[in-house]
Amino acid sequence: MAKPEPVFPVWGSGSSSQGAFSLFGRFWPRAAATKDDHQIELALLADSGLKVVSPSTSDPSQPPLTNHESATTLATSASSDVVAELLDVDIDSEGNYIHTLAIRNNKQTSNAKARHSLVITHGYFTGLGFFFRNYHELSQVPDWDIYSIDWLGMGRSSRPKYVSKRGESEDARVAHAESFFVESLEEWRERMGIERMTLCGHSFGGYMSALYALKYPERVEKLVLVSPIGIPEAPPDFEDRLRQGHGPARRRIPPSSSCTPEYESAEITDAAVKAEEASEAAANKLNEPSRARRLMIGMAMNLWERNFAPQWVVRTAGPLSRRLIDWYIGRFEWLSETQRTALSAYAHQISVLPGSSESALGDILRPGAFARRPLIDRLGSITVPTVFMYGANDWVDFTGGEQVIRRIAGRVSTNLYRISQAGHNLHLENPAEFNNALAAEMRAIS
């Protein structure tokens, strides 16, 4: 089957608005996209080594497809030997659903005691398509079913109206946002008939996956947190520094050499920390931010507190929105030009779909990407095996994962990987090493 041609969004003024900014819609058309158009996603998945089909039954609790001749082929790769089902899984009576990629009945051995399930959850501003370089290799682990989902209100899942609790206490605001995602994941699990799963979450998905494992530990066989946000506490002066135009000072946590055999960390001494802090302070003094920069950062912080999300910027950019996404994805030099084009089209489409739970990020994180309720204060009670993965050049500080490991080591099994030649999107930047590490954690169970 030929690779589907991308179908780009149409334009419209849009019906959603946020306060005075709704005036933009009268003079500058906003991007809009048709929810039923899967061609852009399929064009990306066609490069994943999968044969993507639409199952003959819409009930995901039924046994997986065994006769794929009865299914409709949506996209396929050359010489593909792995069949994946594309599902929209209903989770309530209000028409909400979780968009799902499922690889089942693959590489089954006759002596297997039971099949295991890997569930992948994506990060913020992305979707299940961002793992297109991982599905095929992970599906080669015998006796494992692979699932990947779009969070409710993100990707190509349904887009219910999300109502923030920012007018209430901060604890209520955070609890409401977290429950929105955690409970929708639990509804999806029940609908899919999955008893236990290895839950693998990237970035924002890691944060939510950790919360799910804390609430439903009996449903999680292993927790894999891939460059998770929200672990460390914010430095006490970080908001003041931001408003002054500086980035928040990095808080150093001395690494523990006993955390994992996968890598070695150089010890960070107190003297080295003080020297770096002094150097950073001197650099800040020489590079005092301009008044314009301070005003821009202050405005961005105010918008963040009012739950404006980056996707709002993309929609408001109208016909220029695709250029913004092209610029962002264009920096992914580790992808081929064809892959960047397909990924950019996909990222653009899921960004310009109607706004929904994306605005919850402001309820969960403070400006500067520090959690309002840091996971470091909560993961100490985790009761499932927990693995951390970071890119060697990750902007998310791996020492946060080390600190968690020091708190839970000896009570549950732990591990920490640093993937070489990779940053925050380690699964995209170095898929071979990432796939090998995750596959090893899967085989350790089976």
PDB file of C-alpha atoms in Angstrom, residues 14-274:
ATOM      1  CA  GLY A  14     -12.359  28.772  15.941  1.00  0.00           C
ATOM      2  CA  SER A  15     -14.996  28.837  18.639  1.00  0.00           C
ATOM      3  CA  SER A  16     -12.770  28.477  21.701  1.00  0.00           C
ATOM      4  CA  SER A  17     -11.276  31.561  23.306  1.00  0.00           C
ATOM      5  CA  GLN A  18      -9.558  32.759  26.418  1.00  0.00           C
ATOM      6  CA  GLY A  19     -10.572  36.203  27.580  1.00  0.00           C
ATOM      7  CA  ALA A  20      -9.543  39.245  25.599  1.00  0.00           C
ATOM      8  CA  PHE A  21      -7.402  37.108  23.304  1.00  0.00           C
ATOM      9  CA  SER A  22     -10.557  35.913  21.556  1.00  0.00           C
ATOM     10  CA  LEU A  23     -10.327  39.165  19.561  1.00  0.00           C
ATOM     11  CA  PHE A  24      -7.517  37.565  17.560  1.00  0.00           C
ATOM     12  CA  GLY A  25     -10.036  35.211  15.990  1.00  0.00           C
ATOM     13  CA  ARG A  26     -11.846  38.095  14.300  1.00  0.00           C
ATOM     14  CA  PHE A  27      -8.795  39.343  12.425  1.00  0.00           C
ATOM     15  CA  TRP A  28      -6.473  36.355  12.234  1.00  0.00           C
ATOM     16  CA  PRO A  29      -7.797  32.899  11.348  1.00  0.00           C
ATOM     17  CA  ARG A  30      -6.907  30.095  13.688  1.00  0.00           C
ATOM     18  CA  ALA A  31      -5.775  26.660  12.611  1.00  0.00           C
ATOM     19  CA  ALA A  32      -8.353  23.906  12.716  1.00  0.00           C
ATOM     20  CA  ALA A  33      -8.116  20.246  11.856  1.00  0.00           C
ATOM     21  CA  THR A  34     -10.593  17.476  11.181  1.00  0.00           C
ATOM     22  CA  LYS A  35     -10.553  14.910  13.989  1.00  0.00           C
ATOM     23  CA  ASP A  36     -11.545  12.094  11.640  1.00  0.00           C
ATOM     24  CA  ASP A  37      -8.545  12.657   9.369  1.00  0.00           C
ATOM     25  CA  HIS A  38      -5.985   9.964  10.234  1.00  0.00           C
ATOM     26  CA  GLN A  39      -3.882  10.301   7.107  1.00  0.00           C
ATOM     27  CA  ILE A  40      -1.159  12.430   8.708  1.00  0.00           C
ATOM     28  CA  GLU A  41      -0.720  10.019  11.614  1.00  0.00           C
ATOM     29  CA  LEU A  42      -0.703   7.060   9.234  1.00  0.00           C
ATOM     30  CA  ALA A  43       1.956   8.695   7.069  1.00  0.00           C
ATOM     31  CA  LEU A  44       4.197   8.815  10.137  1.00  0.00           C
ATOM     32  CA  LEU A  45       3.402   5.281  11.297  1.00  0.00           C
ATOM     33  CA  ALA A  46       4.122   3.973   7.797  1.00  0.00           C
ATOM     34  CA  ASP A  47       7.803   4.618   8.647  1.00  0.00           C
ATOM     35  CA  SER A  48       7.603   2.587  11.860  1.00  0.00           C
ATOM     36  CA  GLY A  49       8.004  -0.923  10.475  1.00  0.00           C
ATOM     37  CA  LEU A  50       4.373  -1.721  11.259  1.00  0.00           C
ATOM     38  CA  LYS A  51       1.367  -2.825   9.275  1.00  0.00           C
ATOM     39  CA  VAL A  52      -1.385  -0.687  10.806  1.00  0.00           C
ATOM     40  CA  VAL A  53      -4.904  -2.072  10.520  1.00  0.00           C
ATOM     41  CA  SER A  54      -8.389  -1.137  11.618  1.00  0.00           C
ATOM     42  CA  PRO A  55      -9.879  -4.136  13.489  1.00  0.00           C
ATOM     43  CA  SER A  56     -13.115  -5.724  12.372  1.00  0.00           C
ATOM     44  CA  THR A  57     -14.538  -5.306  15.897  1.00  0.00           C
ATOM     45  CA  SER A  58     -14.796  -2.035  17.795  1.00  0.00           C
ATOM     46  CA  ASP A  59     -14.740  -3.789  21.193  1.00  0.00           C
ATOM     47  CA  PRO A  60     -11.131  -3.736  22.504  1.00  0.00           C
ATOM     48  CA  SER A  61     -12.005  -6.172  25.306  1.00  0.00           C
ATOM     49  CA  GLN A  62     -12.503  -8.890  22.690  1.00  0.00           C
ATOM     50  CA  PRO A  63      -9.544 -11.141  21.829  1.00  0.00           C
ATOM     51  CA  PRO A  64      -6.994  -9.477  19.528  1.00  0.00           C
ATOM     52  CA  LEU A  65      -7.055 -10.074  15.834  1.00  0.00           C
ATOM     53  CA  THR A  66      -5.862 -13.466  14.701  1.00  0.00           C
ATOM     54  CA  ASN A  67      -7.036 -13.239  11.103  1.00  0.00           C
ATOM     55  CA  HIS A  68      -5.770  -9.925   9.822  1.00  0.00           C
ATOM     56  CA  GLU A  69      -7.265 -10.592   6.419  1.00  0.00           C
ATOM     57  CA  SER A  70     -10.597  -9.463   7.916  1.00  0.00           C
ATOM     58  CA  ALA A  71      -9.180  -6.109   8.940  1.00  0.00           C
ATOM     59  CA  THR A  72      -8.754  -2.973   6.870  1.00  0.00           C
ATOM     60  CA  THR A  73      -5.130  -2.050   6.210  1.00  0.00           C
ATOM     61  CA  LEU A  74      -4.554   1.638   6.920  1.00  0.00           C
ATOM     62  CA  ALA A  75      -0.794   1.938   6.451  1.00  0.00           C
ATOM     63  CA  THR A  76       2.101  -0.417   5.968  1.00  0.00           C
ATOM     64  CA  SER A  77       5.877  -0.372   5.771  1.00  0.00           C
ATOM     65  CA  ALA A  78       7.938  -2.267   3.276  1.00  0.00           C
ATOM     66  CA  SER A  79       8.403  -5.898   4.377  1.00  0.00           C
ATOM     67  CA  SER A  80       6.468  -5.265   7.573  1.00  0.00           C
ATOM     68  CA  ASP A  81       6.015  -8.376   9.709  1.00  0.00           C
ATOM     69  CA  VAL A  82       4.364  -6.673  12.706  1.00  0.00           C
ATOM     70  CA  VAL A  83       0.646  -5.911  12.723  1.00  0.00           C
ATOM     71  CA  ALA A  84      -0.663  -3.071  14.882  1.00  0.00           C
ATOM     72  CA  GLU A  85      -4.293  -2.171  15.519  1.00  0.00           C
ATOM     73  CA  LEU A  86      -5.415   1.459  15.695  1.00  0.00           C
ATOM     74  CA  LEU A  87      -8.250   1.806  18.222  1.00  0.00           C
ATOM     75  CA  ASP A  88     -10.368   4.564  19.738  1.00  0.00           C
ATOM     76  CA  VAL A  89     -11.273   3.058  23.101  1.00  0.00           C
ATOM     77  CA  ASP A  90     -14.449   4.412  24.724  1.00  0.00           C
ATOM     78  CA  ILE A  91     -13.906   5.205  28.416  1.00  0.00           C
ATOM     79  CA  ASP A  92     -17.241   6.672  29.512  1.00  0.00           C
ATOM     80  CA  SER A  93     -20.829   7.294  28.470  1.00  0.00           C
ATOM     81  CA  GLU A  94     -20.118  10.860  27.376  1.00  0.00           C
ATOM     82  CA  GLY A  95     -18.358   9.942  24.141  1.00  0.00           C
ATOM     83  CA  ASN A  96     -14.798  10.248  25.430  1.00  0.00           C
ATOM     84  CA  TYR A  97     -12.187   7.832  24.120  1.00  0.00           C
ATOM     85  CA  ILE A  98      -8.462   7.098  24.285  1.00  0.00           C
ATOM     86  CA  HIS A  99      -6.673   6.791  20.949  1.00  0.00           C
ATOM     87  CA  THR A 100      -4.604   3.613  21.100  1.00  0.00           C
ATOM     88  CA  LEU A 101      -2.009   1.696  19.086  1.00  0.00           C
ATOM     89  CA  ALA A 102      -2.039  -2.004  20.007  1.00  0.00           C
ATOM     90  CA  ILE A 103       0.420  -4.726  18.958  1.00  0.00           C
ATOM     91  CA  ARG A 104      -0.934  -8.079  20.174  1.00  0.00           C
ATOM     92  CA  ASN A 105      -0.403 -11.776  19.427  1.00  0.00           C
ATOM     93  CA  ASN A 106       3.142 -11.085  18.225  1.00  0.00           C
ATOM     94  CA  LYS A 107       6.193 -13.259  18.982  1.00  0.00           C
ATOM     95  CA  GLN A 108       4.277 -15.698  21.174  1.00  0.00           C
ATOM     96  CA  THR A 109       6.196 -18.706  22.531  1.00  0.00           C
ATOM     97  CA  SER A 110       4.526 -22.015  23.289  1.00  0.00           C
ATOM     98  CA  ASN A 111       5.979 -22.322  26.811  1.00  0.00           C
ATOM     99  CA  ALA A 112       4.968 -18.862  27.973  1.00  0.00           C
ATOM    100  CA  LYS A 113       3.192 -18.846  31.340  1.00  0.00           C
ATOM    101  CA  ALA A 114       1.467 -15.546  30.631  1.00  0.00           C
ATOM    102  CA  ARG A 115       1.662 -12.579  28.345  1.00  0.00           C
ATOM    103  CA  HIS A 116       2.841  -9.219  29.624  1.00  0.00           C
ATOM    104  CA  SER A 117       1.730  -5.734  28.619  1.00  0.00           C
ATOM    105  CA  LEU A 118       3.868  -2.663  27.990  1.00  0.00           C
ATOM    106  CA  VAL A 119       1.867   0.584  28.003  1.00  0.00           C
ATOM    107  CA  ILE A 120       3.628   3.677  26.644  1.00  0.00           C
ATOM    108  CA  THR A 121       2.417   7.175  27.534  1.00  0.00           C
ATOM    109  CA  HIS A 122       3.703  10.237  25.694  1.00  0.00           C
ATOM    110  CA  GLY A 123       4.960  13.587  26.919  1.00  0.00           C
ATOM    111  CA  TYR A 124       3.507  17.059  26.630  1.00  0.00           C
ATOM    112  CA  PHE A 125       3.068  18.587  23.153  1.00  0.00           C
ATOM    113  CA  THR A 126       3.465  15.140  21.567  1.00  0.00           C
ATOM    114  CA  GLY A 127       1.435  11.975  20.915  1.00  0.00           C
ATOM    115  CA  LEU A 128       1.815   8.257  20.341  1.00  0.00           C
ATOM    116  CA  GLY A 129       3.290   8.955  16.902  1.00  0.00           C
ATOM    117  CA  PHE A 130       6.482  10.246  18.530  1.00  0.00           C
ATOM    118  CA  PHE A 131       7.426   6.628  19.344  1.00  0.00           C
ATOM    119  CA  PHE A 132       7.429   5.535  15.699  1.00  0.00           C
ATOM    120  CA  ARG A 133      11.131   4.582  15.974  1.00  0.00           C
ATOM    121  CA  ASN A 134      10.512   2.214  18.893  1.00  0.00           C
ATOM    122  CA  TYR A 135       7.438   0.089  18.204  1.00  0.00           C
ATOM    123  CA  HIS A 136       8.928  -2.469  15.865  1.00  0.00           C
ATOM    124  CA  GLU A 137      11.957  -3.306  18.009  1.00  0.00           C
ATOM    125  CA  LEU A 138       9.963  -3.472  21.244  1.00  0.00           C
ATOM    126  CA  SER A 139       7.433  -5.772  19.588  1.00  0.00           C
ATOM    127  CA  GLN A 140      10.220  -8.330  19.053  1.00  0.00           C
ATOM    128  CA  VAL A 141      10.366  -9.162  22.777  1.00  0.00           C
ATOM    129  CA  PRO A 142       8.572 -12.530  23.036  1.00  0.00           C
ATOM    130  CA  ASP A 143       5.292 -12.807  24.918  1.00  0.00           C
ATOM    131  CA  TRP A 144       4.698  -9.076  25.246  1.00  0.00           C
ATOM    132  CA  ASP A 145       1.801  -6.976  23.999  1.00  0.00           C
ATOM    133  CA  ILE A 146       2.643  -3.348  23.235  1.00  0.00           C
ATOM    134  CA  TYR A 147       0.164  -0.528  23.741  1.00  0.00           C
ATOM    135  CA  SER A 148       0.654   3.180  23.218  1.00  0.00           C
ATOM    136  CA  ILE A 149      -1.964   5.784  24.076  1.00  0.00           C
ATOM    137  CA  ASP A 150      -2.757   9.446  23.599  1.00  0.00           C
ATOM    138  CA  TRP A 151      -3.702  11.036  26.915  1.00  0.00           C
ATOM    139  CA  LEU A 152      -7.318  12.167  27.186  1.00  0.00           C
ATOM    140  CA  GLY A 153      -7.600  15.637  25.659  1.00  0.00           C
ATOM    141  CA  MET A 154      -4.278  15.282  23.808  1.00  0.00           C
ATOM    142  CA  GLY A 155      -3.025  13.719  20.600  1.00  0.00           C
ATOM    143  CA  ARG A 156      -5.901  12.141  18.719  1.00  0.00           C
ATOM    144  CA  SER A 157      -7.933  11.192  21.785  1.00  0.00           C
ATOM    145  CA  SER A 158     -11.244  12.939  22.423  1.00  0.00           C
ATOM    146  CA  ARG A 159     -11.077  16.563  23.499  1.00  0.00           C
ATOM    147  CA  PRO A 160     -13.479  17.132  26.409  1.00  0.00           C
ATOM    148  CA  LYS A 161     -13.670  20.565  27.957  1.00  0.00           C
ATOM    149  CA  TYR A 162     -11.120  20.923  30.734  1.00  0.00           C
ATOM    150  CA  VAL A 163     -12.116  23.266  33.565  1.00  0.00           C
ATOM    151  CA  SER A 164      -9.239  24.389  35.784  1.00  0.00           C
ATOM    152  CA  LYS A 165      -9.599  24.765  39.548  1.00  0.00           C
ATOM    153  CA  ARG A 166      -7.115  27.627  39.677  1.00  0.00           C
ATOM    154  CA  GLY A 167      -9.590  29.721  41.664  1.00  0.00           C
ATOM    155  CA  GLU A 168      -9.385  27.222  44.525  1.00  0.00           C
ATOM    156  CA  SER A 169      -6.466  26.204  46.737  1.00  0.00           C
ATOM    157  CA  GLU A 170      -3.285  25.049  45.057  1.00  0.00           C
ATOM    158  CA  ASP A 171      -3.728  21.533  46.425  1.00  0.00           C
ATOM    159  CA  ALA A 172      -7.253  21.365  44.975  1.00  0.00           C
ATOM    160  CA  ARG A 173      -5.997  22.742  41.666  1.00  0.00           C
ATOM    161  CA  VAL A 174      -3.267  20.100  41.403  1.00  0.00           C
ATOM    162  CA  ALA A 175      -5.447  17.209  42.603  1.00  0.00           C
ATOM    163  CA  HIS A 176      -8.134  17.998  40.022  1.00  0.00           C
ATOM    164  CA  ALA A 177      -5.641  18.078  37.150  1.00  0.00           C
ATOM    165  CA  GLU A 178      -3.887  14.892  38.198  1.00  0.00           C
ATOM    166  CA  SER A 179      -7.143  13.001  38.672  1.00  0.00           C
ATOM    167  CA  PHE A 180      -8.255  13.948  35.155  1.00  0.00           C
ATOM    168  CA  PHE A 181      -5.383  11.962  33.640  1.00  0.00           C
ATOM    169  CA  VAL A 182      -4.895   9.179  36.194  1.00  0.00           C
ATOM    170  CA  GLU A 183      -8.551   8.163  36.285  1.00  0.00           C
ATOM    171  CA  SER A 184      -8.915   8.234  32.498  1.00  0.00           C
ATOM    172  CA  LEU A 185      -5.910   5.877  32.270  1.00  0.00           C
ATOM    173  CA  GLU A 186      -7.562   3.542  34.777  1.00  0.00           C
ATOM    174  CA  GLU A 187     -10.817   3.614  32.782  1.00  0.00           C
ATOM    175  CA  TRP A 188      -8.828   2.720  29.659  1.00  0.00           C
ATOM    176  CA  ARG A 189      -7.067  -0.161  31.433  1.00  0.00           C
ATOM    177  CA  GLU A 190     -10.376  -1.604  32.604  1.00  0.00           C
ATOM    178  CA  ARG A 191     -11.855  -1.290  29.116  1.00  0.00           C
ATOM    179  CA  MET A 192      -8.863  -3.051  27.591  1.00  0.00           C
ATOM    180  CA  GLY A 193      -9.010  -5.893  30.112  1.00  0.00           C
ATOM    181  CA  ILE A 194      -5.352  -5.510  31.141  1.00  0.00           C
ATOM    182  CA  GLU A 195      -4.752  -6.910  34.624  1.00  0.00           C
ATOM    183  CA  ARG A 196      -1.192  -5.659  35.142  1.00  0.00           C
ATOM    184  CA  MET A 197       1.169  -3.647  32.986  1.00  0.00           C
ATOM    185  CA  THR A 198       4.655  -2.262  32.721  1.00  0.00           C
ATOM    186  CA  LEU A 199       3.919   1.446  32.524  1.00  0.00           C
ATOM    187  CA  CYS A 200       6.438   3.509  30.553  1.00  0.00           C
ATOM    188  CA  GLY A 201       5.922   7.279  30.571  1.00  0.00           C
ATOM    189  CA  HIS A 202       7.975  10.000  28.927  1.00  0.00           C
ATOM    190  CA  SER A 203       8.297  13.501  30.437  1.00  0.00           C
ATOM    191  CA  PHE A 204       4.752  14.616  31.348  1.00  0.00           C
ATOM    192  CA  GLY A 205       3.683  11.008  30.757  1.00  0.00           C
ATOM    193  CA  GLY A 206       6.290   9.928  33.290  1.00  0.00           C
ATOM    194  CA  TYR A 207       4.843  12.273  35.888  1.00  0.00           C
ATOM    195  CA  MET A 208       1.323  10.943  35.357  1.00  0.00           C
ATOM    196  CA  SER A 209       2.469   7.316  35.147  1.00  0.00           C
ATOM    197  CA  ALA A 210       4.204   7.695  38.512  1.00  0.00           C
ATOM    198  CA  LEU A 211       0.997   9.037  40.051  1.00  0.00           C
ATOM    199  CA  TYR A 212      -0.961   6.146  38.556  1.00  0.00           C
ATOM    200  CA  ALA A 213       1.491   3.637  40.067  1.00  0.00           C
ATOM    201  CA  LEU A 214       1.153   5.319  43.464  1.00  0.00           C
ATOM    202  CA  LYS A 215      -2.641   5.042  43.376  1.00  0.00           C
ATOM    203  CA  TYR A 216      -2.998   1.681  41.611  1.00  0.00           C
ATOM    204  CA  PRO A 217       0.168  -0.286  42.483  1.00  0.00           C
ATOM    205  CA  GLU A 218      -1.644  -3.607  42.074  1.00  0.00           C
ATOM    206  CA  ARG A 219      -2.037  -2.806  38.357  1.00  0.00           C
ATOM    207  CA  VAL A 220       1.627  -1.953  37.693  1.00  0.00           C
ATOM    208  CA  GLU A 221       4.230  -4.682  37.217  1.00  0.00           C
ATOM    209  CA  LYS A 222       7.064  -2.204  36.667  1.00  0.00           C
ATOM    210  CA  LEU A 223       7.290   1.571  36.322  1.00  0.00           C
ATOM    211  CA  VAL A 224       9.655   3.052  33.716  1.00  0.00           C
ATOM    212  CA  LEU A 225      10.070   6.834  33.932  1.00  0.00           C
ATOM    213  CA  VAL A 226      11.708   8.290  30.828  1.00  0.00           C
ATOM    214  CA  SER A 227      13.083  11.769  31.539  1.00  0.00           C
ATOM    215  CA  PRO A 228      10.166  12.493  33.882  1.00  0.00           C
ATOM    216  CA  ILE A 229       9.293  16.069  34.762  1.00  0.00           C
ATOM    217  CA  GLY A 230       8.208  17.186  38.212  1.00  0.00           C
ATOM    218  CA  ILE A 231      10.603  15.310  40.508  1.00  0.00           C
ATOM    219  CA  PRO A 232      12.779  17.963  42.219  1.00  0.00           C
ATOM    220  CA  GLU A 233      11.647  20.771  44.454  1.00  0.00           C
ATOM    221  CA  ALA A 234      11.990  24.282  43.045  1.00  0.00           C
ATOM    222  CA  PRO A 235      14.849  26.431  44.350  1.00  0.00           C
ATOM    223  CA  PRO A 236      13.405  28.914  46.861  1.00  0.00           C
ATOM    224  CA  ASP A 237      14.186  31.943  44.701  1.00  0.00           C
ATOM    225  CA  PHE A 238      13.290  30.554  41.288  1.00  0.00           C
ATOM    226  CA  GLU A 239      10.217  32.716  40.584  1.00  0.00           C
ATOM    227  CA  ASP A 240      12.064  35.887  41.563  1.00  0.00           C
ATOM    228  CA  ARG A 241      14.952  34.927  39.316  1.00  0.00           C
ATOM    229  CA  LEU A 242      12.599  34.274  36.418  1.00  0.00           C
ATOM    230  CA  ARG A 243      10.898  37.645  36.793  1.00  0.00           C
ATOM    231  CA  GLN A 244      14.329  39.267  36.809  1.00  0.00           C
ATOM    232  CA  GLY A 245      15.048  37.598  33.475  1.00  0.00           C
ATOM    233  CA  HIS A 246      17.338  34.834  34.730  1.00  0.00           C
ATOM    234  CA  GLY A 247      16.766  31.133  34.572  1.00  0.00           C
ATOM    235  CA  PRO A 248      16.370  29.368  37.924  1.00  0.00           C
ATOM    236  CA  ALA A 249      19.644  28.418  39.574  1.00  0.00           C
ATOM    237  CA  ARG A 250      20.262  24.697  39.295  1.00  0.00           C
ATOM    238  CA  ARG A 251      20.185  22.833  42.585  1.00  0.00           C
ATOM    239  CA  ARG A 252      22.906  20.188  42.676  1.00  0.00           C
ATOM    240  CA  ILE A 253      22.179  16.821  44.270  1.00  0.00           C
ATOM    241  CA  PRO A 254      25.332  14.723  44.847  1.00  0.00           C
ATOM    242  CA  PRO A 255      24.936  11.499  42.862  1.00  0.00           C
ATOM    243  CA  SER A 256      25.172   8.092  44.471  1.00  0.00           C
ATOM    244  CA  SER A 257      27.587   5.672  42.837  1.00  0.00           C
ATOM    245  CA  SER A 258      25.537   2.726  44.124  1.00  0.00           C
ATOM    246  CA  CYS A 259      22.357   3.597  42.221  1.00  0.00           C
ATOM    247  CA  THR A 260      22.974   1.523  39.134  1.00  0.00           C
ATOM    248  CA  PRO A 261      25.624  -0.488  37.314  1.00  0.00           C
ATOM    249  CA  GLU A 262      24.629   1.107  33.997  1.00  0.00           C
ATOM    250  CA  TYR A 263      26.828   4.186  34.313  1.00  0.00           C
ATOM    251  CA  GLU A 264      29.340   5.938  36.540  1.00  0.00           C
ATOM    252  CA  SER A 265      28.925   9.464  37.915  1.00  0.00           C
ATOM    253  CA  ALA A 266      31.689  11.819  38.977  1.00  0.00           C
ATOM    254  CA  GLU A 267      31.323  12.914  42.581  1.00  0.00           C
ATOM    255  CA  ILE A 268      30.232  16.524  42.961  1.00  0.00           C
ATOM    256  CA  THR A 269      31.948  18.006  46.016  1.00  0.00           C
ATOM    257  CA  ASP A 270      30.704  20.917  48.076  1.00  0.00           C
ATOM    258  CA  ALA A 271      33.647  22.976  46.893  1.00  0.00           C
ATOM    259  CA  ALA A 272      32.771  22.273  43.263  1.00  0.00           C
ATOM    260  CA  VAL A 273      29.145  23.244  43.859  1.00  0.00           C
ATOM    261  CA  LYS A 274      30.158  26.543  45.503  1.00  0.00           C
TER     262      LYS A 274
END
